[in-house]
mmCIF file of C-alpha atoms and ligand atoms in Angstrom:
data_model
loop_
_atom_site.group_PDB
_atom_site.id
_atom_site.type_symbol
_atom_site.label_atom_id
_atom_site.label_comp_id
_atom_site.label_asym_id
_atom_site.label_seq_id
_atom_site.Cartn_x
_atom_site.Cartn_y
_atom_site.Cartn_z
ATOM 1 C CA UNK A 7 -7.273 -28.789 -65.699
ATOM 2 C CA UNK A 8 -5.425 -30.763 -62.773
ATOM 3 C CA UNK A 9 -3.253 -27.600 -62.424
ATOM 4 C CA UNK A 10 -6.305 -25.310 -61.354
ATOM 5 C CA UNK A 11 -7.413 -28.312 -58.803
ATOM 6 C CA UNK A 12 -4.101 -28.178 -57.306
ATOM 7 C CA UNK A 13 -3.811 -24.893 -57.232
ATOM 8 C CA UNK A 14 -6.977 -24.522 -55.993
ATOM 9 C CA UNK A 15 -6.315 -27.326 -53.084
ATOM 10 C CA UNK A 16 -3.031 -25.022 -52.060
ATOM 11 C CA UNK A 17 -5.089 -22.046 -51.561
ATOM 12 C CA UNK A 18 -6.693 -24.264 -48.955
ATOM 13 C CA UNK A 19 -3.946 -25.934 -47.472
ATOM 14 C CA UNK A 20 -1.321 -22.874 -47.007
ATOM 15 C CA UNK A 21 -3.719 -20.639 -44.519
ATOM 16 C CA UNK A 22 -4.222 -23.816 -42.708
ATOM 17 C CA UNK A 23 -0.430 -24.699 -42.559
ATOM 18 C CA UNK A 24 0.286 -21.524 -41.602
ATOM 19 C CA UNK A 25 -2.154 -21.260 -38.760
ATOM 20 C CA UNK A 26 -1.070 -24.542 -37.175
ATOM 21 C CA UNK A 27 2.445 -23.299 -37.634
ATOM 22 C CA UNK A 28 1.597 -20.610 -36.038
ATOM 23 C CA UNK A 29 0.886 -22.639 -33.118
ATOM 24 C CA UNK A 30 4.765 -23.490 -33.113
ATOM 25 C CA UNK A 31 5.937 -19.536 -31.984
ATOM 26 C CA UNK A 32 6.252 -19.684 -28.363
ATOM 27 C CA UNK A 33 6.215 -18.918 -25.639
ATOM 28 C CA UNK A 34 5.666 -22.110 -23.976
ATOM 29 C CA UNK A 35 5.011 -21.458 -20.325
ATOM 30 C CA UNK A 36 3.459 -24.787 -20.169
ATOM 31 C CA UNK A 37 5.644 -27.582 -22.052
ATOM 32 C CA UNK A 38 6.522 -30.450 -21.030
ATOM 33 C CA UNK A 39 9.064 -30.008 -23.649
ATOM 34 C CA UNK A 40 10.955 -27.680 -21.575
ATOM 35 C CA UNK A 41 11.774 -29.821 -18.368
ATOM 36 C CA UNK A 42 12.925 -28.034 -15.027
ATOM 37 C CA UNK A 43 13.410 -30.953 -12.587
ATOM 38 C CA UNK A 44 14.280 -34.691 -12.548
ATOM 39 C CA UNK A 45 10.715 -35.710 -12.641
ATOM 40 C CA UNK A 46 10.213 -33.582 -15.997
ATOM 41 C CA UNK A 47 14.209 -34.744 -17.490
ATOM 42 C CA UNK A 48 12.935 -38.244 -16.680
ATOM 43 C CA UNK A 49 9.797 -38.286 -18.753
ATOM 44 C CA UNK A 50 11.435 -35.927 -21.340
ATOM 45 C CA UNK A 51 14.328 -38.490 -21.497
ATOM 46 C CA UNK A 52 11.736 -41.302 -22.073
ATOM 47 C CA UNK A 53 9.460 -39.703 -24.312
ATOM 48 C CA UNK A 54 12.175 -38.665 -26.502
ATOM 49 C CA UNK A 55 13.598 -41.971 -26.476
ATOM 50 C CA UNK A 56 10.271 -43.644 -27.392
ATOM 51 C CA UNK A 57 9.888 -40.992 -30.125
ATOM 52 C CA UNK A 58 12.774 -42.219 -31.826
ATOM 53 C CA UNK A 59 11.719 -46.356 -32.024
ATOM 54 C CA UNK A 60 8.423 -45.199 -33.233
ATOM 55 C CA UNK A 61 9.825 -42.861 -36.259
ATOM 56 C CA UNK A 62 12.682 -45.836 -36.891
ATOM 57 C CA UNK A 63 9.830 -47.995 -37.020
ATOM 58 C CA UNK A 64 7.882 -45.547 -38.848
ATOM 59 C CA UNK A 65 10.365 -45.321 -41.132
ATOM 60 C CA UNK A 66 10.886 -48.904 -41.929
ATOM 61 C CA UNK A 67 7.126 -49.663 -42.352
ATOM 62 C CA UNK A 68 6.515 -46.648 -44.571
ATOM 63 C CA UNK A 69 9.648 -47.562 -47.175
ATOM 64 C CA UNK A 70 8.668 -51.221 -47.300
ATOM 65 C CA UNK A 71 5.372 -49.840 -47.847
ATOM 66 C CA UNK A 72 6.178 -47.509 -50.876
ATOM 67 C CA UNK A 73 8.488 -49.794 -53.005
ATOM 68 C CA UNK A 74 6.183 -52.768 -52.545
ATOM 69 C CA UNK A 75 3.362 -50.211 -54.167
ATOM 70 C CA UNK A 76 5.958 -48.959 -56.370
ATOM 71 C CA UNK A 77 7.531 -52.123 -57.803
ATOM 72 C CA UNK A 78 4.503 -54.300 -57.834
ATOM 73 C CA UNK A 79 2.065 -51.656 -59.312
ATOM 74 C CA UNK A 80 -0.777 -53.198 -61.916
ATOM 75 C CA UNK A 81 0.462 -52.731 -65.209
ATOM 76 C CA UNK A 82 -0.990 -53.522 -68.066
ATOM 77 C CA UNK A 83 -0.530 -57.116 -69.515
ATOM 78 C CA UNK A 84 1.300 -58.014 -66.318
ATOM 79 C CA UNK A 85 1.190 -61.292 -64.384
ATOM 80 C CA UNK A 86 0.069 -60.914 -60.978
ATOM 81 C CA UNK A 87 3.050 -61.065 -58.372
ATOM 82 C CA UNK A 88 4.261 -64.251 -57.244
ATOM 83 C CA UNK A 89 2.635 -64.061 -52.975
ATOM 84 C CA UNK A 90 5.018 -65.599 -50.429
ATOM 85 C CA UNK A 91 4.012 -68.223 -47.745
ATOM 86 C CA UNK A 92 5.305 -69.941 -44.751
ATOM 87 C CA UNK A 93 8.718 -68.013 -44.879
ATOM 88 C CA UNK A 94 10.112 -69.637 -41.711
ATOM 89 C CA UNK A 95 13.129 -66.879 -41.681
ATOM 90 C CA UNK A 96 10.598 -64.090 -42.320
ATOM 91 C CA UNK A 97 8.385 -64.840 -39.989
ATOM 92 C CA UNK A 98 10.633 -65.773 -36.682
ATOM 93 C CA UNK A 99 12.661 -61.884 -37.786
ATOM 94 C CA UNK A 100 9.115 -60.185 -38.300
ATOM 95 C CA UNK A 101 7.615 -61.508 -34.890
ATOM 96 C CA UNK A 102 11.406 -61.144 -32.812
ATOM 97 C CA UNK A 103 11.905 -57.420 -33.817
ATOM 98 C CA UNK A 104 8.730 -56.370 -32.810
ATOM 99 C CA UNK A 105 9.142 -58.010 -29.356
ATOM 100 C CA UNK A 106 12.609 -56.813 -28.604
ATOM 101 C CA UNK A 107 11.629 -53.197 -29.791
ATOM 102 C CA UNK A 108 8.629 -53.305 -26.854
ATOM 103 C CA UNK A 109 11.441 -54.805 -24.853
ATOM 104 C CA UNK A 110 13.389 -51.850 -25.178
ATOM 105 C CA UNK A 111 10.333 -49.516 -25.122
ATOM 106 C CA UNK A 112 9.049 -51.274 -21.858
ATOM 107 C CA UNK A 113 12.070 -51.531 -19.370
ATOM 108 C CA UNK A 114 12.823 -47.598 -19.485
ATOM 109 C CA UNK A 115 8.918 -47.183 -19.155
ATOM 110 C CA UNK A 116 8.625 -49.401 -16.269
ATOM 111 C CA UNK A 117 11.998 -47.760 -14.680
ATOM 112 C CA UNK A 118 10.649 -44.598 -15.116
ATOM 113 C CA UNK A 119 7.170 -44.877 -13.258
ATOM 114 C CA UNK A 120 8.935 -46.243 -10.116
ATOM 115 C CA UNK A 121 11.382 -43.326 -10.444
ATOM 116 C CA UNK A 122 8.851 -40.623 -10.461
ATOM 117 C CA UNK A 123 6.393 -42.607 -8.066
ATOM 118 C CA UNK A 124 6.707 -39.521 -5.333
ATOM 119 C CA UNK A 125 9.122 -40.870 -2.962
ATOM 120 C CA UNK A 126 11.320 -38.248 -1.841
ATOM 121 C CA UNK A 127 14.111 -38.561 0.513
ATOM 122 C CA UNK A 128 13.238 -38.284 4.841
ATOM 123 C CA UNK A 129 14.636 -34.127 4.551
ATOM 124 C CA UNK A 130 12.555 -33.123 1.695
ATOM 125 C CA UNK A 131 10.756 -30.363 1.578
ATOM 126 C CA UNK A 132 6.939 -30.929 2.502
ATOM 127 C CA UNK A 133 4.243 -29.457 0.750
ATOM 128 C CA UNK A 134 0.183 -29.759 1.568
ATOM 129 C CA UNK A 135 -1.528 -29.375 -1.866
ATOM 130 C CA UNK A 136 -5.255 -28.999 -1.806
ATOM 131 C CA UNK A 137 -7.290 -28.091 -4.284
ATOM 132 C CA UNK A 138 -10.652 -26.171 -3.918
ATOM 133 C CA UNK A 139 -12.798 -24.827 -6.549
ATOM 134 C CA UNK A 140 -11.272 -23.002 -7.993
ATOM 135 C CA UNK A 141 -7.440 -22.428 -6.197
ATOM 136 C CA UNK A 142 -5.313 -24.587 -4.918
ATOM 137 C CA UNK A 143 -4.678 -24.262 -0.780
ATOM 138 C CA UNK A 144 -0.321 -24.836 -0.058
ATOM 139 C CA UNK A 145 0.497 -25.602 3.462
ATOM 140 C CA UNK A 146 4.070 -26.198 4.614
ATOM 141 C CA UNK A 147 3.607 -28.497 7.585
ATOM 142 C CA UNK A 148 7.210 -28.299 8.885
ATOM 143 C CA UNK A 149 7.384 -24.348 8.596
ATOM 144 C CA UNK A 150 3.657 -23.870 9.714
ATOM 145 C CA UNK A 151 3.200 -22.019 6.416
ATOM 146 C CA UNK A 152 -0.254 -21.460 4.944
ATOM 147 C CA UNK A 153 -0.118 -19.877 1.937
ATOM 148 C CA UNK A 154 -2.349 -20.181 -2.036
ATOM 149 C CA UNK A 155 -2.159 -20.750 -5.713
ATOM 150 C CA UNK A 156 1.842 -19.438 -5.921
ATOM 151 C CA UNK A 157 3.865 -22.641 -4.669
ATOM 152 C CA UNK A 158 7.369 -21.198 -3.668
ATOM 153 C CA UNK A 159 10.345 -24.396 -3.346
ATOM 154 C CA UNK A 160 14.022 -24.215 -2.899
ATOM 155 C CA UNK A 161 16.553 -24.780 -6.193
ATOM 156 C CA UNK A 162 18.000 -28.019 -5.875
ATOM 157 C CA UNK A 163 15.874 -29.386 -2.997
ATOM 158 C CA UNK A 164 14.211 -32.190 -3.187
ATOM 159 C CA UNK A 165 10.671 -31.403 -2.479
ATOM 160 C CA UNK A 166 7.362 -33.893 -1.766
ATOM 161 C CA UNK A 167 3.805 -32.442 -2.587
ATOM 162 C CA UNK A 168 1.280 -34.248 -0.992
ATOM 163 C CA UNK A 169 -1.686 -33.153 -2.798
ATOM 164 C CA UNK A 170 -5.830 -33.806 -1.976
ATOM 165 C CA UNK A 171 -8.961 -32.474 -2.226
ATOM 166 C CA UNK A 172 -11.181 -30.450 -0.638
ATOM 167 C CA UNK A 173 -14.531 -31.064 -2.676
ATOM 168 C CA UNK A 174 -14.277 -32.487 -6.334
ATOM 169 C CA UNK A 175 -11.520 -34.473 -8.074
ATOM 170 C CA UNK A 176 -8.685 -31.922 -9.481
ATOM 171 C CA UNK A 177 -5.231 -32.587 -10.459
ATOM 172 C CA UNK A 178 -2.468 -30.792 -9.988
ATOM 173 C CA UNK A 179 -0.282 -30.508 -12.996
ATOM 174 C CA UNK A 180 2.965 -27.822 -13.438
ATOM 175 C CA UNK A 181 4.578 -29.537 -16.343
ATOM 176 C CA UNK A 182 8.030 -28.144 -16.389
ATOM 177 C CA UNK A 183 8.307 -29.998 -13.188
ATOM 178 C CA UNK A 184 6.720 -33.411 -13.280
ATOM 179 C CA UNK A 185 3.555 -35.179 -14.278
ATOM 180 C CA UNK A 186 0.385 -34.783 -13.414
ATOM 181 C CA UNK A 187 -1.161 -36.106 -10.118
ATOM 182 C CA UNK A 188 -5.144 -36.133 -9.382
ATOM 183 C CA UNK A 189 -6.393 -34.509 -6.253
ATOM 184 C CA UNK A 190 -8.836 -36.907 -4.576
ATOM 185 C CA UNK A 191 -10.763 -36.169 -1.687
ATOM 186 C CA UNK A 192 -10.031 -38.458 1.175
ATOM 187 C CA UNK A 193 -6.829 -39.437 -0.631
ATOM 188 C CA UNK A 194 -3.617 -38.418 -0.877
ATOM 189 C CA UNK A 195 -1.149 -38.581 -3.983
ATOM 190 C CA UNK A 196 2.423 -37.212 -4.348
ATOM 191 C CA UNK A 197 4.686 -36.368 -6.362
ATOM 192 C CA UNK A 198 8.497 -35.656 -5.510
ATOM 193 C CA UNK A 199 10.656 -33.416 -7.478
ATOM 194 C CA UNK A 200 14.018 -31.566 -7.444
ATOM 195 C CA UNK A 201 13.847 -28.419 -9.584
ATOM 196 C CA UNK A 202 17.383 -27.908 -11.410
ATOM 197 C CA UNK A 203 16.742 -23.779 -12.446
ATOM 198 C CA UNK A 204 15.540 -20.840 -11.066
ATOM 199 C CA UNK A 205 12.363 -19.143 -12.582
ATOM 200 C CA UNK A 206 8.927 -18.902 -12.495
ATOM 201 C CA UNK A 207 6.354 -21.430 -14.047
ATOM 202 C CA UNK A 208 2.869 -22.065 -14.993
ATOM 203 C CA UNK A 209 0.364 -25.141 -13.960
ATOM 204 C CA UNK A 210 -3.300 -25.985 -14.443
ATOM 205 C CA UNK A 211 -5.602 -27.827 -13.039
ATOM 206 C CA UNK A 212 -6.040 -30.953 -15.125
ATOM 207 C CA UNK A 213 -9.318 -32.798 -14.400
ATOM 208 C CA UNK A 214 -12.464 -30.923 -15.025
ATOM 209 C CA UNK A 215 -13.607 -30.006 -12.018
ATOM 210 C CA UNK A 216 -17.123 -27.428 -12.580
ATOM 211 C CA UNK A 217 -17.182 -23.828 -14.012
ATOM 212 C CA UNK A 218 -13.652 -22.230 -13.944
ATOM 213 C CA UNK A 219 -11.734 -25.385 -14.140
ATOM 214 C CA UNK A 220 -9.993 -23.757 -17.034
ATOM 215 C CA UNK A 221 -9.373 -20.990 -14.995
ATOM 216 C CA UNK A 222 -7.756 -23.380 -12.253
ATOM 217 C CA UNK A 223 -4.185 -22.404 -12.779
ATOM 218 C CA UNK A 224 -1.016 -21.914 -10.491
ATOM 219 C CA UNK A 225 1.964 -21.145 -10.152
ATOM 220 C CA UNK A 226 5.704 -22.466 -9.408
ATOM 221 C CA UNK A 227 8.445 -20.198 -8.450
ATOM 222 C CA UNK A 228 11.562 -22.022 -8.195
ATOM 223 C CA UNK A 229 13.769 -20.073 -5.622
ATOM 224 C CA UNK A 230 17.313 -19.992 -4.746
ATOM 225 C CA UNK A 231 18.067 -21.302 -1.620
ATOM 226 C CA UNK A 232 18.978 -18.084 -0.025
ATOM 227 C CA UNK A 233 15.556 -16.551 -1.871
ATOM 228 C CA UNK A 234 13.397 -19.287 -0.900
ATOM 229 C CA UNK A 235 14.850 -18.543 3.089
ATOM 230 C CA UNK A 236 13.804 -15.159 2.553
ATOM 231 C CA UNK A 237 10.337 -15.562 1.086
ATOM 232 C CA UNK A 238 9.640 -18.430 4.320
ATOM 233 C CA UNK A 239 10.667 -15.812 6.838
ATOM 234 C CA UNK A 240 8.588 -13.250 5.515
ATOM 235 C CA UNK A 241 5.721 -15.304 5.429
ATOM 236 C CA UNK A 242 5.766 -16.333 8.846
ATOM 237 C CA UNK A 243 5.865 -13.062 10.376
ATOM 238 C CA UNK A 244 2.347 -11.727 11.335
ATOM 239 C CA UNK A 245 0.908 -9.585 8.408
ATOM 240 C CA UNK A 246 2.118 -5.869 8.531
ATOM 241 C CA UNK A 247 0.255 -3.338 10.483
ATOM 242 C CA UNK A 248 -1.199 -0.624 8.935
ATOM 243 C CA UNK A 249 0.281 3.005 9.878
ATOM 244 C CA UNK A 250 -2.504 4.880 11.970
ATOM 245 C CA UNK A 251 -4.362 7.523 9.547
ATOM 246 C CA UNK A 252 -3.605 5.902 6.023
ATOM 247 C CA UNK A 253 -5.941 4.476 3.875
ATOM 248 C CA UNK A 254 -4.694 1.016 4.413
ATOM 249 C CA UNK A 255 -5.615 1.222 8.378
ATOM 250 C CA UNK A 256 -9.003 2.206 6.990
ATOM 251 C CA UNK A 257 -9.420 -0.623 4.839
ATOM 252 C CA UNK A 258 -8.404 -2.842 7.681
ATOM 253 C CA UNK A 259 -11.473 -1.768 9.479
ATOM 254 C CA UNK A 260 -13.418 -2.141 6.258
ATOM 255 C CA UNK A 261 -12.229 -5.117 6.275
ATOM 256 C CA UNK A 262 -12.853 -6.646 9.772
ATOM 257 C CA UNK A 263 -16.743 -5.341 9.733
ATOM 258 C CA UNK A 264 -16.993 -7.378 6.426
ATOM 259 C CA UNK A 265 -18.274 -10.796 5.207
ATOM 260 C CA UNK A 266 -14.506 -11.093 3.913
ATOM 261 C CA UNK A 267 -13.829 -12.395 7.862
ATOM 262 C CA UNK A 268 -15.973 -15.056 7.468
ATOM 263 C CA UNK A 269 -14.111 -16.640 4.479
ATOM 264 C CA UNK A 270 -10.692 -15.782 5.217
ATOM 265 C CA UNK A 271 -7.759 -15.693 7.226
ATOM 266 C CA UNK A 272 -5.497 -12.797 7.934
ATOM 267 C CA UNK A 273 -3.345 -13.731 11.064
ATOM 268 C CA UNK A 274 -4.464 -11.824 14.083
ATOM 269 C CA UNK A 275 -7.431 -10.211 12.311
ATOM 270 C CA UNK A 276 -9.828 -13.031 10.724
ATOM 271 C CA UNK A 277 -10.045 -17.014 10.990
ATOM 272 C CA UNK A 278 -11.840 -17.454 7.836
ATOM 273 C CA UNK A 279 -10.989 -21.317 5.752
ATOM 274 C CA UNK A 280 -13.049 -21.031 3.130
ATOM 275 C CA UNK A 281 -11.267 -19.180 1.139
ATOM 276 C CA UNK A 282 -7.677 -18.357 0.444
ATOM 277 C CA UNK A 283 -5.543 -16.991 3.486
ATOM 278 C CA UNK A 284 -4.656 -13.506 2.904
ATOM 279 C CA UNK A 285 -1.839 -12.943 5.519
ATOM 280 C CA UNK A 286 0.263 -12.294 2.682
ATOM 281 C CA UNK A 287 -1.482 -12.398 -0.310
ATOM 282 C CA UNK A 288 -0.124 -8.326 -0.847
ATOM 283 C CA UNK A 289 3.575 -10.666 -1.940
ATOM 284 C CA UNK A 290 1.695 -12.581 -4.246
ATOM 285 C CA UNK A 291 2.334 -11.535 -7.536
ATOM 286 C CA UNK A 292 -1.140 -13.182 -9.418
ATOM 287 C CA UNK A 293 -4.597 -13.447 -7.748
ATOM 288 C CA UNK A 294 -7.317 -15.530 -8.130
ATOM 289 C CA UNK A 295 -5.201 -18.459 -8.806
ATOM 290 C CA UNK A 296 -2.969 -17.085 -11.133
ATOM 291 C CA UNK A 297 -5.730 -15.756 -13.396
ATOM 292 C CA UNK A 298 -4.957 -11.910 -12.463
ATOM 293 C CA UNK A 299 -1.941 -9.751 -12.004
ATOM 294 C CA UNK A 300 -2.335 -8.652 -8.242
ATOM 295 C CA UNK A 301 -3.060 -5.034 -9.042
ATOM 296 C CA UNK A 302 -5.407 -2.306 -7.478
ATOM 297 C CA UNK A 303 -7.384 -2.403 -10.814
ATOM 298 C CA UNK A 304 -7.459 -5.852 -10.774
ATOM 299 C CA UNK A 305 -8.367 -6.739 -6.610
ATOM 300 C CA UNK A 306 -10.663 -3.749 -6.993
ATOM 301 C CA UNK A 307 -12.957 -5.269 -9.577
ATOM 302 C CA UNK A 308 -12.586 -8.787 -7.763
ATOM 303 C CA UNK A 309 -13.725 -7.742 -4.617
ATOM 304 C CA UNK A 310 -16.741 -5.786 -6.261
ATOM 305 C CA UNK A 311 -17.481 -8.598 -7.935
ATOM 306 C CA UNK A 312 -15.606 -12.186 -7.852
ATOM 307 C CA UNK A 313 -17.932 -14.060 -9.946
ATOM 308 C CA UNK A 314 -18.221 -11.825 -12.758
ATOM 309 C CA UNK A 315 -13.806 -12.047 -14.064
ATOM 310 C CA UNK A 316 -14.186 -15.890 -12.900
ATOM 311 C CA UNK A 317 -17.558 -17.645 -13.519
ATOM 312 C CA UNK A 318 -18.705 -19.589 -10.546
ATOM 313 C CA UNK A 319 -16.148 -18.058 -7.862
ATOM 314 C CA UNK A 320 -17.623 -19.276 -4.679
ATOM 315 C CA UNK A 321 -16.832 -15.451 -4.161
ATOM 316 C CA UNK A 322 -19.999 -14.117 -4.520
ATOM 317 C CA UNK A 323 -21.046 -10.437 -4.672
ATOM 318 C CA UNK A 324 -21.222 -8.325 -1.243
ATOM 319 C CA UNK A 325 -24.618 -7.742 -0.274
ATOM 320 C CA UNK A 326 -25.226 -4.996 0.247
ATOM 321 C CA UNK A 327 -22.632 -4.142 -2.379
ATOM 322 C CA UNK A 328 -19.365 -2.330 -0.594
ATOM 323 C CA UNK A 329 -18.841 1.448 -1.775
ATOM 324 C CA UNK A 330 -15.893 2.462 -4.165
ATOM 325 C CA UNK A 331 -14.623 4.146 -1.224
ATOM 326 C CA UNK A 332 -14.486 1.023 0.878
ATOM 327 C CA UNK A 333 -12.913 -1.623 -1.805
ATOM 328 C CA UNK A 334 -10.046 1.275 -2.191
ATOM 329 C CA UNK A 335 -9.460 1.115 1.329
ATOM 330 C CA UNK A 336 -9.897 -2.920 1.086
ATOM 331 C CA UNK A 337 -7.250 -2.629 -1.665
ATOM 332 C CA UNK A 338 -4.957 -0.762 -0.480
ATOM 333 C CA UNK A 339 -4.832 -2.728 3.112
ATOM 334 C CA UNK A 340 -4.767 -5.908 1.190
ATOM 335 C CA UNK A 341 -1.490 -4.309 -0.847
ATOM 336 C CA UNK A 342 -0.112 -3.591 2.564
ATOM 337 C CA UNK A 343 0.113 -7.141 2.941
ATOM 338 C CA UNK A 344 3.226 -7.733 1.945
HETATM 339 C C1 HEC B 3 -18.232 -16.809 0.759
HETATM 340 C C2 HEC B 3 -16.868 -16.724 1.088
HETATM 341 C C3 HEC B 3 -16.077 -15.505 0.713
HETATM 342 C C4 HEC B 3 -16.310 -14.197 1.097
HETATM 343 C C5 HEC B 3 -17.450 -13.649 1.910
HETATM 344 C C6 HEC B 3 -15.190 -13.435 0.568
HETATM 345 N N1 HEC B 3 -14.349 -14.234 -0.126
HETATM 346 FE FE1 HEC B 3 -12.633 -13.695 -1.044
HETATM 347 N N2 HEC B 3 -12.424 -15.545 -1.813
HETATM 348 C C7 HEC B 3 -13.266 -16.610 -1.544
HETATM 349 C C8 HEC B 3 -12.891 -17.718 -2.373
HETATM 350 C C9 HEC B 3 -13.552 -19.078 -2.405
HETATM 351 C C10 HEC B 3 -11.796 -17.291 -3.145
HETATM 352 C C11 HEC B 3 -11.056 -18.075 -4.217
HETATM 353 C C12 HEC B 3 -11.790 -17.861 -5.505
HETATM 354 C C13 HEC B 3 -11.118 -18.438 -6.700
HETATM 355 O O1 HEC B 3 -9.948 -18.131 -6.947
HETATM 356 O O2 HEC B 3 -11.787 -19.216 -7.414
HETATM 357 C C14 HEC B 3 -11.526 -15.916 -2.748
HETATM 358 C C15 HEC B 3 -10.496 -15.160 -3.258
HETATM 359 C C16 HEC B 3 -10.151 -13.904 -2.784
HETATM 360 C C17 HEC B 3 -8.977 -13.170 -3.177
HETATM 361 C C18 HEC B 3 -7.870 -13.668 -4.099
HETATM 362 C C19 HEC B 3 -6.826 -14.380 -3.262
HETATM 363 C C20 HEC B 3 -5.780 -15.089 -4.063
HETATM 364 O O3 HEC B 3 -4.706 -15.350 -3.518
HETATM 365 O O4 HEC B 3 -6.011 -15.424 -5.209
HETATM 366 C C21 HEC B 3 -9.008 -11.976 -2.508
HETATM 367 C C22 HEC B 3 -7.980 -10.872 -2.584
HETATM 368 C C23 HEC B 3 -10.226 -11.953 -1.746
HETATM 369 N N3 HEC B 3 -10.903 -13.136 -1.931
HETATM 370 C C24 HEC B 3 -10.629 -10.908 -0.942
HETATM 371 C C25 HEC B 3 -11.871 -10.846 -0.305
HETATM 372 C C26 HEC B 3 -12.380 -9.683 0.367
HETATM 373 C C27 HEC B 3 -11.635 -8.374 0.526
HETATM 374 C C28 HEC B 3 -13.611 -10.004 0.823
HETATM 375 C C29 HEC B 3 -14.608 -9.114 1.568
HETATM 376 C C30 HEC B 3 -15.013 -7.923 0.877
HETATM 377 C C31 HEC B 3 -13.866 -11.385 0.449
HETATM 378 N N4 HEC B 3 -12.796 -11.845 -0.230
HETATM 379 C C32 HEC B 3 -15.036 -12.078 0.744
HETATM 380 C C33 HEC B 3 -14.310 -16.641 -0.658
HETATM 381 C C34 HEC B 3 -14.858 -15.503 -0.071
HETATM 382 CU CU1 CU B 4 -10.101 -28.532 -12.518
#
């Protein structure tokens, strides 16, 4: 009869294991498991280390725990164990071990949160992080950069994000670089990191902040310094011209006779803050805060409608709508925007 229970209890359990495990596959584009910079090694280090005196101690606990159940069991016509009291030895080892294990749990902990306080040395790379709802606004003071949601920084370089708000509480969070930081408006936080590889990684927002706070997400590319050079340059040059009689030139027009100037900035053309600038935004590789690829398809449908592939974009419809015509030529002299 037990047999069939078990059996029965498995046929539970399995699908269930295997689902979690499933959880286990990868990719992991946002693990703090997988640090990129000092910040991230720092907390990875001390997490790790502090994993290892709880599973010692877990270890300990759980063993005295099963032989005491397993050698002083009820059995029948047994005499009750002898208890133990006012073990002088006992007690002085069982309060000491405890201590010095938060001792060394503590000092690391403490060491750490000055280390990754967001100091950064005087040539650091400075970065202007504010978050809106629902993208995140990147200004590079010392290269008079204004750029959105795709945070470029130099390999190697130490680099100091000094992040705020421009309406609610959000917090900045790209986990293969460092911890998470809340963006506060009227405040400013930092962080300071040095990313140690080249590639390209994922963030959130981390403090709900209204509709698409789940759709709050950025992105990190980690440069090399010869890249990142590249990428500042092109940014700063005034955004391209669109040859006379394409599409593009068209859209430009479009463009210029649109609400889109009152919400946006394209050097030269419109001096719009509410949203993000667009200067370059045809080199950005997501849109919408990393929600999108930056495809025709994809800008198409967002300028005909923001609100309805991110709910609550402070995007709202054109009215009147714009014709497919016109967000093609939008599109394509957006795309020109390289
Ligand atoms: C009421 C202000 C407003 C108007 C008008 C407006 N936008 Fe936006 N736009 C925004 C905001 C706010 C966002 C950011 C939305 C988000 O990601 O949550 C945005 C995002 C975008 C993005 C994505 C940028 C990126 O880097 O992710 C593009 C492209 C864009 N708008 C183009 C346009 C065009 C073209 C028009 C005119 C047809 C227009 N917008 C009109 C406010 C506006
Ligand atoms: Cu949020």
């Amino acid at each position: 009869m037990r047999i069939f229970v078990a059996v029965g209890r498995l046929r539970l359990w399995l699908p269930t294991a295997a689902l979690v495990m499933s959880g286990c596959g990868g990719p992991f584009p946002q693990s703090t498991l997988l640090p990129r910079s000092d910040f991230a090694r720092a907390t990875d280090v001390l997490f790790t280390d502090i994993f290892w005196w709880a599973a010692g101690v877990f270890l300990v606990v759980e063993t005295l725990l099963v032989v005491t159940l397993i050698r002083f069991r009820h059995r029948e016509g047994r005499a009750a164990p002898k208890p133990t009291h006012g073990h002088t030895l006992l007690e002085i080892a069982w309060t000491l071990a405890p201590a010095a294990i938060l001792v060394f749990v503590a000092v690391p902990t403490v060491r750490t949160i000055f280390a990754t306080s967001g100091e950064a040395p005087a040539d650091a790379l400075k970065v202007d992080v504010i978050g809106h709802q629902w993208w995140w606004e990147l200004r590079y003071p010392d290269l008079a950069l204004v750029t959105a949601n795709e945070l470029h920084v130099p390999l190697g370089r130490a680099v100091q994000l000094s992040i705020t708000s421009a309406d609610v509480i959000h917090a900045f969070w790209a986990p293969p670089l460092g911890g998470k930081r809340d963006a506060i408006p009227g405040h400013v936080n930092q962080i300071a990191f040095r990313a140690d590889r080249v590639g390209d990684y994922g963030g959130q927002c981390a403090e709900f902040c209204g509709a698409s706070h789940a759709n709050m997400r950025l992105r990190v590319v980690v440069d090399s310094d010869s890249g990142f050079g590249r990428w500042a340059t092109e940014q700063l040059e005034g955004p391209a011209a669109p040859a006379p009689g394409t599409i593009a030139e068209r859209g430009k027009a479009v463009y210029a006779r649109s609400a889109c100037i009152g919400c946006h900035t394209i050097q030269g053309v419109s001096p719009g803050v509410i949203g993000p600038n667009l200067t370059h935004v045809g080199s950005r590789t997501t849109i919408a805060s990393g929600l999108f690829p930056n495809d025709s398809a994809h800008l198409a449908s967002w300028i005909a409608d923001a609100p309805a592939l991110k709910p609550g974009a402070l995007m709202m419809r054109m009215k009147p709508p714009l014709s497919d015509a016109d967000i093609a030529a939008i599109v394509a002299y957006l795309e020109s925007l390289k």
